Coordinates of C-alpha atoms in Angstrom, one line a residue:
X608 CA -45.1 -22.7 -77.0
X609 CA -43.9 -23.2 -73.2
X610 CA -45.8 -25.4 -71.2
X611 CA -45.0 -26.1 -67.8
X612 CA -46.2 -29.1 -66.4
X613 CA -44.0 -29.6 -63.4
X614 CA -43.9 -28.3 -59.6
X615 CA -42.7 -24.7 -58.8
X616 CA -39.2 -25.1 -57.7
X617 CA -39.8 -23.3 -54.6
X618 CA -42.6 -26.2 -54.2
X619 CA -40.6 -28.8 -55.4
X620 CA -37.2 -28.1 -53.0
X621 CA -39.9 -27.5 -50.5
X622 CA -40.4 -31.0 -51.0
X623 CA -37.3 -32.9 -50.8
X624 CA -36.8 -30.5 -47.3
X625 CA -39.8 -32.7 -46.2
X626 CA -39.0 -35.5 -47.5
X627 CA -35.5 -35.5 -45.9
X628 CA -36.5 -34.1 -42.6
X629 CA -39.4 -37.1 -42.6
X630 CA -36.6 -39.7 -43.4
X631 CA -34.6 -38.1 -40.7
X632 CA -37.2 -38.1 -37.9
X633 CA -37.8 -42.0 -38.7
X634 CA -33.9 -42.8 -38.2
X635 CA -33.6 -41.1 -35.0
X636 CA -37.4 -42.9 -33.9
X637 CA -35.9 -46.2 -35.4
X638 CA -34.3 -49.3 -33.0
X639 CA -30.9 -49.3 -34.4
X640 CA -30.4 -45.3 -33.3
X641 CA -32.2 -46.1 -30.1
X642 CA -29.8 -49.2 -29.6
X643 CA -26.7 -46.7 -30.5
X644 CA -27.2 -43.6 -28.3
X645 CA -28.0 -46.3 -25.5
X646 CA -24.7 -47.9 -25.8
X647 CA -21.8 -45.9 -24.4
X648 CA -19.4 -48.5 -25.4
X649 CA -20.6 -47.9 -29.1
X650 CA -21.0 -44.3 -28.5
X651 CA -17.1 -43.9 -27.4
X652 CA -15.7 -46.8 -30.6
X653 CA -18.0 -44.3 -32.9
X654 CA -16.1 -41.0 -31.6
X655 CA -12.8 -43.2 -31.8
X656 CA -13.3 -44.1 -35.7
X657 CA -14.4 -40.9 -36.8
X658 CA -11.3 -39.0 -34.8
X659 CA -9.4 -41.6 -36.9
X660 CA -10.9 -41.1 -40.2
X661 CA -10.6 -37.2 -39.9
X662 CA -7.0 -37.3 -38.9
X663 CA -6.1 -39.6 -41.5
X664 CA -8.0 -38.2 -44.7
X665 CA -7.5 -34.3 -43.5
X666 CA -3.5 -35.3 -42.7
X667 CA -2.2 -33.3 -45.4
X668 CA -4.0 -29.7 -43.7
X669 CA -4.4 -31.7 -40.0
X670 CA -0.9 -32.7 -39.7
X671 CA 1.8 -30.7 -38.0
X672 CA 3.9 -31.8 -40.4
X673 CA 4.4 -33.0 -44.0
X674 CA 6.0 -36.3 -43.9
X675 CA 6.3 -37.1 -47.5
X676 CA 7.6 -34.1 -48.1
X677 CA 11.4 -35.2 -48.0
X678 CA 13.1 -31.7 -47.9
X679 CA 11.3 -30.8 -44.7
X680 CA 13.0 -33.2 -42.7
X681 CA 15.9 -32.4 -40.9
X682 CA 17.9 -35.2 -39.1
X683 CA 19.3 -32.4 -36.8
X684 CA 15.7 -33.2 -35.0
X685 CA 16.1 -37.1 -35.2
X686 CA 15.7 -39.2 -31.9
X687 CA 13.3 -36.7 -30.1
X688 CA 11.5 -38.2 -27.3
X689 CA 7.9 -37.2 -27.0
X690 CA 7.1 -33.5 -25.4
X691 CA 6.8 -34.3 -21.4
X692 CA 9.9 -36.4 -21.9
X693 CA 13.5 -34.2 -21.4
X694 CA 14.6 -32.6 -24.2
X695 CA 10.9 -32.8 -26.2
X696 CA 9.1 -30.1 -27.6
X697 CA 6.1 -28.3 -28.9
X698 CA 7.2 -28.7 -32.5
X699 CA 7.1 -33.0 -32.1
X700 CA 4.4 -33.4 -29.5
X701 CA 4.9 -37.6 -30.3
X702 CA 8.4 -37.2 -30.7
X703 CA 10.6 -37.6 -33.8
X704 CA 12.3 -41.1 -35.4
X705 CA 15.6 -41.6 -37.1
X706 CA 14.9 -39.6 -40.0
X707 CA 13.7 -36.6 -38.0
X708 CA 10.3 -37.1 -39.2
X709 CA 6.9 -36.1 -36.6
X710 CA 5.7 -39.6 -35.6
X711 CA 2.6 -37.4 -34.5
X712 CA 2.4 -36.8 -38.7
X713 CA 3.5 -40.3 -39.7
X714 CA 0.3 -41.6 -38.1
X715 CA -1.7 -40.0 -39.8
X716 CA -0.2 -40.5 -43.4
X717 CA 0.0 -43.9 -42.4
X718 CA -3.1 -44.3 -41.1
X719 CA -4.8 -43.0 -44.5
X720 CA -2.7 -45.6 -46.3
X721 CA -4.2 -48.1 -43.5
X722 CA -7.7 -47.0 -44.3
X723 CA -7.3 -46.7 -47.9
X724 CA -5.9 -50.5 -48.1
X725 CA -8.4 -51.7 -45.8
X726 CA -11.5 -50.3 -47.7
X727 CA -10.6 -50.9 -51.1
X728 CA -9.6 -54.6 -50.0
X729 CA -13.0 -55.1 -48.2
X730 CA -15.1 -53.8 -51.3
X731 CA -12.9 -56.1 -53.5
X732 CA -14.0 -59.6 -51.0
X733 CA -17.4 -58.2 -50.7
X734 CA -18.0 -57.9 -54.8
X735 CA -15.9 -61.1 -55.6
X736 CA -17.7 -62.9 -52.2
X737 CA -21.5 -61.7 -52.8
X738 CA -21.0 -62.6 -56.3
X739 CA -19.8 -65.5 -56.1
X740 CA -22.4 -66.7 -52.9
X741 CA -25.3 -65.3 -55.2
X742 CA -24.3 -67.8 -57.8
X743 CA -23.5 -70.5 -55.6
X744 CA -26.7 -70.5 -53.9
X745 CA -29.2 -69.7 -56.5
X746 CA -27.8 -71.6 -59.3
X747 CA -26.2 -74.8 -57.4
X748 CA -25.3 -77.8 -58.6
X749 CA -22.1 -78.9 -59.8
X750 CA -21.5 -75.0 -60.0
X751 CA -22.1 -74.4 -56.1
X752 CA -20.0 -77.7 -55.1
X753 CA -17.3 -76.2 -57.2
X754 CA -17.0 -73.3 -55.8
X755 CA -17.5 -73.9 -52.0
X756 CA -14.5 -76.5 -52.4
X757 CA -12.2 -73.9 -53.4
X758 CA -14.0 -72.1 -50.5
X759 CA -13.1 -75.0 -48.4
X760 CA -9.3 -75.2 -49.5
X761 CA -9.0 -71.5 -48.9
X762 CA -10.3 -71.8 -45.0
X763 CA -7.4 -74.4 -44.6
X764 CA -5.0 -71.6 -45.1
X765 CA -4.6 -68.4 -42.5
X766 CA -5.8 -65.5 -43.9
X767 CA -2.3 -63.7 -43.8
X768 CA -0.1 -66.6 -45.0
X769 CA -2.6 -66.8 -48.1
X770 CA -2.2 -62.7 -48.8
X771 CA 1.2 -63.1 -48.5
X772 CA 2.0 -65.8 -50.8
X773 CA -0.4 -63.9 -53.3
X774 CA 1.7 -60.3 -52.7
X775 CA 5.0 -62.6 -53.4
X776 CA 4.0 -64.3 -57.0
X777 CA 2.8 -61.2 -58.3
X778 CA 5.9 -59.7 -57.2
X779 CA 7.9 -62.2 -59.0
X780 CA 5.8 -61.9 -62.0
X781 CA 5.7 -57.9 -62.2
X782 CA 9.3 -56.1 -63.8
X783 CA 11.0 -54.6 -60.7
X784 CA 10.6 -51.3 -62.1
X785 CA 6.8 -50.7 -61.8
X786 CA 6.7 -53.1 -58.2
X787 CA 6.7 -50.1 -56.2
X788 CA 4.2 -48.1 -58.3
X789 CA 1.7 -50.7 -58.1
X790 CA 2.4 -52.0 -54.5
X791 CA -0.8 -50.9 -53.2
X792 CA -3.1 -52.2 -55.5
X793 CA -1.5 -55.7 -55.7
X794 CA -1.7 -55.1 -51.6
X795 CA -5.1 -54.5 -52.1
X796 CA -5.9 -57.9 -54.0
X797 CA -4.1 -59.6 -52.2
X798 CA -5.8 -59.3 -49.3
X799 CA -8.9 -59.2 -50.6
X800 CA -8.8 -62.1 -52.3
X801 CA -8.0 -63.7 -49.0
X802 CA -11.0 -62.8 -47.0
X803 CA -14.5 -63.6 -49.6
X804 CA -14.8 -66.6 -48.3
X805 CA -16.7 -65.4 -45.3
X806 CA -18.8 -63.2 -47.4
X807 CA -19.6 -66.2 -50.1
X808 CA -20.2 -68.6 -47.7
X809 CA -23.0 -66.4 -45.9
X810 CA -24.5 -64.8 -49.0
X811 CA -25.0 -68.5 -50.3
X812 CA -26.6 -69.8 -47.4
X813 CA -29.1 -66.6 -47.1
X814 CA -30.0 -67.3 -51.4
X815 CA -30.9 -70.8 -50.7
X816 CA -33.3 -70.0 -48.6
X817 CA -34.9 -67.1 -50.8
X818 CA -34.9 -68.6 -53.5
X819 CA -37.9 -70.7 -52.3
X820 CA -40.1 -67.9 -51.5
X821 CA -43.0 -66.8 -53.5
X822 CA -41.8 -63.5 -54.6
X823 CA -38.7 -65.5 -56.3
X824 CA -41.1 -67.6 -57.8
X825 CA -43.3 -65.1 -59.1
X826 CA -40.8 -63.6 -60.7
X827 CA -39.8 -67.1 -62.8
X828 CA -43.5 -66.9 -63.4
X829 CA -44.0 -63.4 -65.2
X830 CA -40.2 -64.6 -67.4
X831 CA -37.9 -62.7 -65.6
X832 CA -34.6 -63.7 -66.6
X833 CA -32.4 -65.7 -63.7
X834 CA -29.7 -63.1 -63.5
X835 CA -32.3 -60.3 -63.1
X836 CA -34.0 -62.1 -60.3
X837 CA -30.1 -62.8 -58.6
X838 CA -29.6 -59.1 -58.7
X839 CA -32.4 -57.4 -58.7
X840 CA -34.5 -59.4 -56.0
X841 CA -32.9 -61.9 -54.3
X842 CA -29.5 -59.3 -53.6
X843 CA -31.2 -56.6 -51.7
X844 CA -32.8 -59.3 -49.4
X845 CA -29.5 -61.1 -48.5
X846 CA -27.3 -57.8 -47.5
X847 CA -28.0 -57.3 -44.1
X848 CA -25.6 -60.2 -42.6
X849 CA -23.2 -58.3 -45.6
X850 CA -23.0 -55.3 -44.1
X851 CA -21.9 -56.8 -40.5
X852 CA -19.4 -59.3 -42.1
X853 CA -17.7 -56.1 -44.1
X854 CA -17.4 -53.9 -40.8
X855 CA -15.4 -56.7 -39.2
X856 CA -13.6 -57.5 -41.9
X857 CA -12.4 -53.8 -42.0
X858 CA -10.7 -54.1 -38.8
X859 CA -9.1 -57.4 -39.9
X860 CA -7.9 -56.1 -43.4
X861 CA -6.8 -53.0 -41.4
X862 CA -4.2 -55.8 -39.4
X863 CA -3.7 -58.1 -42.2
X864 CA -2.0 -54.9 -43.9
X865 CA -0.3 -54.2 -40.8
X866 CA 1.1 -57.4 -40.7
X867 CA 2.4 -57.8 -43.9
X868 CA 4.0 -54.5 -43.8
X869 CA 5.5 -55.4 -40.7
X870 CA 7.1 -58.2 -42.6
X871 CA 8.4 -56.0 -45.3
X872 CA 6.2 -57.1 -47.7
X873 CA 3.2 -54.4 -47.9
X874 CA 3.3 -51.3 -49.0
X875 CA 6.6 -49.2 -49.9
X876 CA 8.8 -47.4 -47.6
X877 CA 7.6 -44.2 -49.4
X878 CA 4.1 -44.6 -48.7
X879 CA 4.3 -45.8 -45.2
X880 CA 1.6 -47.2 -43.0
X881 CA 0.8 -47.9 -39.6
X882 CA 2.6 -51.4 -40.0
X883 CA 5.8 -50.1 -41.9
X884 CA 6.1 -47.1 -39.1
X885 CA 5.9 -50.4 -36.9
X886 CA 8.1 -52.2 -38.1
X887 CA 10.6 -49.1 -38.5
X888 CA 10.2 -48.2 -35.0
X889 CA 11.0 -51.7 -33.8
X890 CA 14.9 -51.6 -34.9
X891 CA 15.4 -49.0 -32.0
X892 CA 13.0 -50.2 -29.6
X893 CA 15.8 -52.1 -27.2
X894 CA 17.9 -48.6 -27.8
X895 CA 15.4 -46.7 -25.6
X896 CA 13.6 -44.9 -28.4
X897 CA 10.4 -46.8 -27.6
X898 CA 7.7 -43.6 -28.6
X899 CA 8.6 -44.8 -32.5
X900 CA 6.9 -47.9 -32.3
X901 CA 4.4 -47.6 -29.5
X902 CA 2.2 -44.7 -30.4
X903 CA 2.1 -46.3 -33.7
X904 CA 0.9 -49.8 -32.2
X905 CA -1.2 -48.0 -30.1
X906 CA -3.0 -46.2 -32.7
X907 CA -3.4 -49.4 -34.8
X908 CA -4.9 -51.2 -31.7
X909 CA -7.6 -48.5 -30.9
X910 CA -8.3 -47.9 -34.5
X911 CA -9.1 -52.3 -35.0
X912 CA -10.6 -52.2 -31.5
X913 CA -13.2 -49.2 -32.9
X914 CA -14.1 -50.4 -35.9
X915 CA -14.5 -54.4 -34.5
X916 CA -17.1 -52.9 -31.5
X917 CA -19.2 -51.0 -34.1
X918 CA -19.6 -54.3 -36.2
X919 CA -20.9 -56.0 -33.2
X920 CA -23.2 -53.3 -32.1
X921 CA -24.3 -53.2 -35.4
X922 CA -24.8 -57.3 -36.2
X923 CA -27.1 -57.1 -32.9
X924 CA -28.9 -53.7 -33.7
X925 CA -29.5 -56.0 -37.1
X926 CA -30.6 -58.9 -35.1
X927 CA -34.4 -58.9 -34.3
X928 CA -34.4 -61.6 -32.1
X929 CA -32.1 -58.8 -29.6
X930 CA -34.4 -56.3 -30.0

């Protein structure tokens, strides 16, 4: 026998529609929209990231050409300056570099690779950081001194000179056959492992003050277990300062990978990023072919500037004491 206890689906779709357009309404009522669409300066960095993100993730159909795709290249086309410049054209609006390849295309590959290091890196400080603040703070101790000592030593060191002395002992420790395979992803520690510091520092100092509020100790009075009240209660109360920290430190991963790969130690020349089409570009700067390492910087600059004004819109549309 079929017995149907539930909603209709027409009723039930019906309403999630309501549900969503209710959730909707209250974001575009709420402060931090009205502190957005009231900001033309944020307004213009939004419009710059998501230009950006769409050019660098939609490359592959976006692009005018396919720049990892060696057979395409011709060197017959290398050296083009850009299109309002004698002797450009349609075909490499941004010109061409020594390999004939669109530096028009090259951004954008390279500015996936960019984006791709930078998030991945940023997720890896913020789960090795928050983790490691939440512990600090709530547990303390010998534990939390232990920890923000490390902390300390790592602040005595720039953030770049610390991801690059990481990138060179796993180099040295890897078989120089699978280096260039996993390039990215020891990129991707590297750099991450440079930058929780931030995000452990603040986490810690936000859980020692929670963890003296009543809801924290009601919690230790109905048995829940320390690492359920870390996670489950204190965590969701300490992420707001999180949040700002990880959209600045996306522009600043975004340059730390830049300058590594400028050094010729980031990613490999077959998976090129803003900093390696940089760094490329730079041989032939003095030569007169100055289009291959410009539009590049320029693109880096506007894509760091971008990002770094939405994380300070955003830690004051977090602030109350702005609103």
């Amino acid at each position: 026998m079929n017995i149907d206890t539930g909603h209709p689906p027409e009723t039930a779709a019906a309403g999630l529609l309501a549900r969503a357009a209710d959730r909707l309404r209250r974001f575009f009522d709420s402060d931090i929209f009205h502190s957005f669409r009231t900001s033309p300066v944020t307004i213009a960095a939004f419009v710059v990231t998501m230009v950006c993100f769409v050019a660098a993730f939609f490359a592959p159909w976006l692009a005018p050409h396919n720049t990892n795709d060696v057979a395409t290249l011709d060197l017959m086309n290398a050296f083009l300056p850009p299109v309002w410049m004698e002797g450009g054209t349609w075909d490499f609006p941004l010109g061409t570099d020594e390999q004939g390849r669109d530096v028009l295309s090259a951004i954008m590959f390279g500015m996936k690779v960019s984006l791709i290091v930078g998030f991945a890196s940023v997720l890896f400080s913020v789960v090795l950081g928050v983790g490691l603040g939440l512990v600090s703070g709530y547990v303390g101790g010998r534990l939390d001194h232990f920890i923000m000592r490390v902390a300390d030593v790592q602040l005595s060191f720039p953030a770049v000179l610390v991801a690059l002395l990481l990138f060179g002992f796993a180099k040295t420790i890897l078989p120089r056959a699978v280096q260039d395979d996993v390039a990215l992803l020891v990129l991707i520690f590297a750099i991450g492992l440079s930058n929780w510091v931030q995000f452990a520092r603040t986490v810690r100092g936000s859980t020692m003050v929670e963890k003296n509020k009543e809801y924290v100790q009601a919690a230790r009075v109905i048995g829940r277990r320390p690492l359920a009240i870390m996670f489950q209660h204190v965590l969701p109360n300490v992420m707001g300062p999180v949040l700002v920290i990880a959209t600045i430190s996306l522009a600043i991963a975004i340059l730390t990978e830049a300058t590594l790969s400028f050094l010729g130690v980031g990613v490999p020349p077959t998976q090129p990023s803003l900093g390696t089409l940089i760094r490329f570009g730079n041989n032939f700067l003095f030569s007169g072919e100055w289009w291959m390492t410009i539009f590049p910087g320029v693109a880096l600059v506007a894509l760091a500037l971008a990002v770094n004004l939405l994380g300070d819109w955003l830690r004051d549309a977090l602030n109350p004491k702005l609103r």
